[in-house]
Structure formats: C-alpha cells, structure tokens
mmCIF file of C-alpha atoms in Angstrom:
data_model
loop_
_atom_site.group_PDB
_atom_site.id
_atom_site.type_symbol
_atom_site.label_atom_id
_atom_site.label_comp_id
_atom_site.label_asym_id
_atom_site.label_seq_id
_atom_site.Cartn_x
_atom_site.Cartn_y
_atom_site.Cartn_z
ATOM 1 C CA MET X 105 -19.746 20.068 13.235
ATOM 2 C CA SER X 106 -20.246 17.401 10.562
ATOM 3 C CA LEU X 107 -22.780 19.640 8.890
ATOM 4 C CA ASN X 108 -19.883 21.472 7.417
ATOM 5 C CA VAL X 109 -18.283 18.655 5.686
ATOM 6 C CA PRO X 110 -18.862 18.857 1.883
ATOM 7 C CA GLU X 111 -20.467 15.840 0.242
ATOM 8 C CA SER X 112 -18.011 13.672 -1.775
ATOM 9 C CA ASN X 113 -18.403 12.684 -5.419
ATOM 10 C CA SER X 114 -19.195 9.002 -5.381
ATOM 11 C CA LYS X 115 -18.033 8.602 -8.984
ATOM 12 C CA LEU X 116 -14.474 9.909 -8.129
ATOM 13 C CA ALA X 117 -14.558 7.652 -5.206
ATOM 14 C CA LEU X 118 -15.259 4.641 -7.160
ATOM 15 C CA LEU X 119 -12.860 5.532 -9.797
ATOM 16 C CA GLY X 120 -10.245 5.911 -6.799
ATOM 17 C CA VAL X 121 -11.089 2.335 -5.557
ATOM 18 C CA VAL X 122 -10.522 0.857 -8.985
ATOM 19 C CA MET X 123 -7.330 2.749 -9.373
ATOM 20 C CA PHE X 124 -5.980 1.735 -5.945
ATOM 21 C CA THR X 125 -6.711 -1.922 -6.729
ATOM 22 C CA VAL X 126 -4.855 -1.760 -10.125
ATOM 23 C CA GLY X 127 -2.071 0.076 -8.574
ATOM 24 C CA GLU X 128 -1.649 -2.193 -5.737
ATOM 25 C CA TYR X 129 -1.899 -5.312 -7.997
ATOM 26 C CA THR X 130 0.709 -3.870 -10.401
ATOM 27 C CA ASN X 131 3.021 -2.911 -7.386
ATOM 28 C CA PHE X 132 2.818 -6.692 -6.146
ATOM 29 C CA TYR X 133 3.353 -7.977 -9.686
ATOM 30 C CA HIS X 134 6.447 -6.112 -10.179
ATOM 31 C CA HIS X 135 8.001 -6.894 -6.690
ATOM 32 C CA LEU X 136 7.640 -10.440 -7.546
ATOM 33 C CA LEU X 137 9.503 -9.930 -10.824
ATOM 34 C CA LEU X 138 12.310 -8.291 -8.721
ATOM 35 C CA ARG X 139 12.242 -11.126 -6.290
ATOM 36 C CA ASN X 140 12.558 -13.666 -9.090
ATOM 37 C CA LEU X 141 15.765 -11.904 -10.206
ATOM 38 C CA ARG X 142 17.570 -13.540 -7.201
ATOM 39 C CA LYS X 143 16.979 -17.269 -7.358
ATOM 40 C CA ASN X 144 18.849 -19.774 -5.538
ATOM 41 C CA GLU X 145 20.221 -17.189 -2.890
ATOM 42 C CA SER X 146 22.255 -15.356 -5.552
ATOM 43 C CA LYS X 147 23.658 -12.177 -4.686
ATOM 44 C CA GLU X 148 24.414 -11.025 -8.365
ATOM 45 C CA TYR X 149 22.775 -7.747 -9.526
ATOM 46 C CA LYS X 150 20.702 -8.135 -12.617
ATOM 47 C CA ILE X 151 18.662 -5.765 -14.815
ATOM 48 C CA PRO X 152 14.889 -6.332 -14.406
ATOM 49 C CA SER X 153 12.676 -7.112 -17.203
ATOM 50 C CA GLY X 154 9.182 -8.179 -17.939
ATOM 51 C CA GLY X 155 6.050 -6.398 -17.249
ATOM 52 C CA LEU X 156 6.428 -2.569 -17.177
ATOM 53 C CA PHE X 157 10.130 -2.829 -16.576
ATOM 54 C CA GLU X 158 10.423 -2.802 -20.492
ATOM 55 C CA TYR X 159 9.374 0.655 -20.386
ATOM 56 C CA VAL X 160 10.621 2.113 -16.985
ATOM 57 C CA TRP X 161 13.138 1.388 -14.367
ATOM 58 C CA CYS X 162 10.679 1.511 -11.432
ATOM 59 C CA PRO X 163 7.374 0.450 -12.386
ATOM 60 C CA HIS X 164 6.772 -0.390 -8.814
ATOM 61 C CA TYR X 165 7.155 3.273 -7.749
ATOM 62 C CA LEU X 166 4.784 4.354 -10.662
ATOM 63 C CA SER X 167 2.181 1.858 -9.191
ATOM 64 C CA GLU X 168 2.577 3.369 -5.803
ATOM 65 C CA ILE X 169 1.889 6.781 -7.035
ATOM 66 C CA ILE X 170 -1.149 5.456 -9.111
ATOM 67 C CA SER X 171 -2.431 4.293 -5.589
ATOM 68 C CA PHE X 172 -1.577 7.602 -4.120
ATOM 69 C CA VAL X 173 -3.784 9.334 -6.673
ATOM 70 C CA ALA X 174 -6.379 6.811 -6.033
ATOM 71 C CA MET X 175 -6.394 7.763 -2.143
ATOM 72 C CA VAL X 176 -6.838 11.458 -3.043
ATOM 73 C CA LEU X 177 -9.838 10.484 -5.238
ATOM 74 C CA VAL X 178 -11.301 8.428 -2.490
ATOM 75 C CA THR X 179 -10.890 10.993 0.196
ATOM 76 C CA GLN X 180 -11.253 14.060 -1.861
ATOM 77 C CA HIS X 181 -9.194 15.995 0.803
ATOM 78 C CA ILE X 182 -6.507 18.678 0.253
ATOM 79 C CA LEU X 183 -4.270 17.341 2.961
ATOM 80 C CA ILE X 184 -4.166 13.877 1.551
ATOM 81 C CA LEU X 185 -3.324 15.552 -1.995
ATOM 82 C CA ILE X 186 -0.405 17.453 -0.306
ATOM 83 C CA LEU X 187 0.881 14.331 1.456
ATOM 84 C CA GLN X 188 0.689 12.222 -1.743
ATOM 85 C CA LEU X 189 2.401 15.072 -3.809
ATOM 86 C CA GLY X 190 5.260 14.748 -1.413
ATOM 87 C CA SER X 191 5.439 11.025 -1.542
ATOM 88 C CA ALA X 192 5.312 11.048 -5.338
ATOM 89 C CA GLY X 193 8.248 13.629 -5.386
ATOM 90 C CA TYR X 194 10.275 11.386 -3.196
ATOM 91 C CA LEU X 195 9.528 8.362 -5.457
ATOM 92 C CA ALA X 196 10.414 10.306 -8.612
ATOM 93 C CA THR X 197 13.781 11.169 -7.090
ATOM 94 C CA ARG X 198 14.262 7.450 -6.030
ATOM 95 C CA ALA X 199 13.524 6.481 -9.521
ATOM 96 C CA TYR X 200 15.965 8.867 -11.119
ATOM 97 C CA ASN X 201 18.662 7.690 -8.576
ATOM 98 C CA THR X 202 17.889 4.032 -9.552
ATOM 99 C CA LYS X 203 18.318 4.667 -13.235
ATOM 100 C CA LYS X 204 21.631 6.418 -12.319
ATOM 101 C CA TRP X 205 22.683 3.447 -10.306
ATOM 102 C CA TYR X 206 22.061 0.935 -13.057
ATOM 103 C CA SER X 207 24.018 3.107 -15.460
ATOM 104 C CA ASP X 208 27.002 3.168 -13.095
ATOM 105 C CA LYS X 209 26.786 -0.483 -12.203
ATOM 106 C CA PHE X 210 26.388 -1.891 -15.754
ATOM 107 C CA ASP X 211 28.411 -1.147 -18.941
ATOM 108 C CA VAL X 212 25.344 -1.372 -21.148
ATOM 109 C CA ILE X 213 21.726 -0.843 -19.834
ATOM 110 C CA PRO X 214 18.447 -0.758 -21.753
ATOM 111 C CA SER X 215 16.961 2.665 -22.781
ATOM 112 C CA ARG X 216 13.927 3.210 -20.616
ATOM 113 C CA ALA X 217 12.421 6.080 -18.679
ATOM 114 C CA CYS X 218 12.942 6.409 -14.975
ATOM 115 C CA LEU X 219 9.180 6.474 -13.839
ATOM 116 C CA ILE X 220 6.760 7.480 -16.589
ATOM 117 C CA PRO X 221 7.019 5.663 -19.942
ATOM 118 C CA TYR X 222 8.531 7.916 -22.916
ATOM 119 C CA ILE X 223 8.430 11.002 -20.478
ATOM 120 C CA PHE X 224 10.660 10.765 -17.477
#
C-alpha cells in the first residue's frame, strides 16, 4: 500500500519548515502587541501599532496563512491544500470585517490594508 505514495520534495518540505517557524513567530509577536494594548486591566479599545500593524489590520492572520502554506509544503498533499485554502478564506473575511469594525468604532483610522500589504 505504501508503495503508491509518491516521494515528497525535500526542498519544499524544508522551505515549509522555515516558513512555518517564521509564520508562528510572527503570529506570536503580533499577539503580544495586541495584549500590550490593554495594560492595567484597561477595557478601552485602541488601534494597534508596531510591527506589521503599520501595513495591515490583521498581521496575525497573515502569519497564520503563512503557516498554513508551510503545512501544505511540508505535507505536499491536496487535501491539506484544500483545508488551508478554506482557512485562508475564513481569515481573509475576518480581516475585512476587522477593518470595517475599526472604521465604525473610531472616527479616524490609519490607512492600511486588511491582510496583505498594499493589496487587500
């Protein structure tokens, strides 16, 4: 049965491991920035800044998508690709709604993309 499994491309798998590491670190960093917005148990909403927040509203979502792409490269399996495309679509929708929420909540917001710098 395992004889029918195609051999994976080790260079793509290695690239996937590197991308996953970068994606997860970047995700963690931006969650720290979000956490630091509410010091001293403040309940006040603030516009995030620093890191990739200068370019997009949801860099933590972008980082997750990078990790999703990495999983596809590591596994090199069509079902993982389909799963990750669905997840990326969900996060893109959330990023759009996040930008809309900030524009409704605040009178003036910075000009930045939802998810992908200068594109969307």
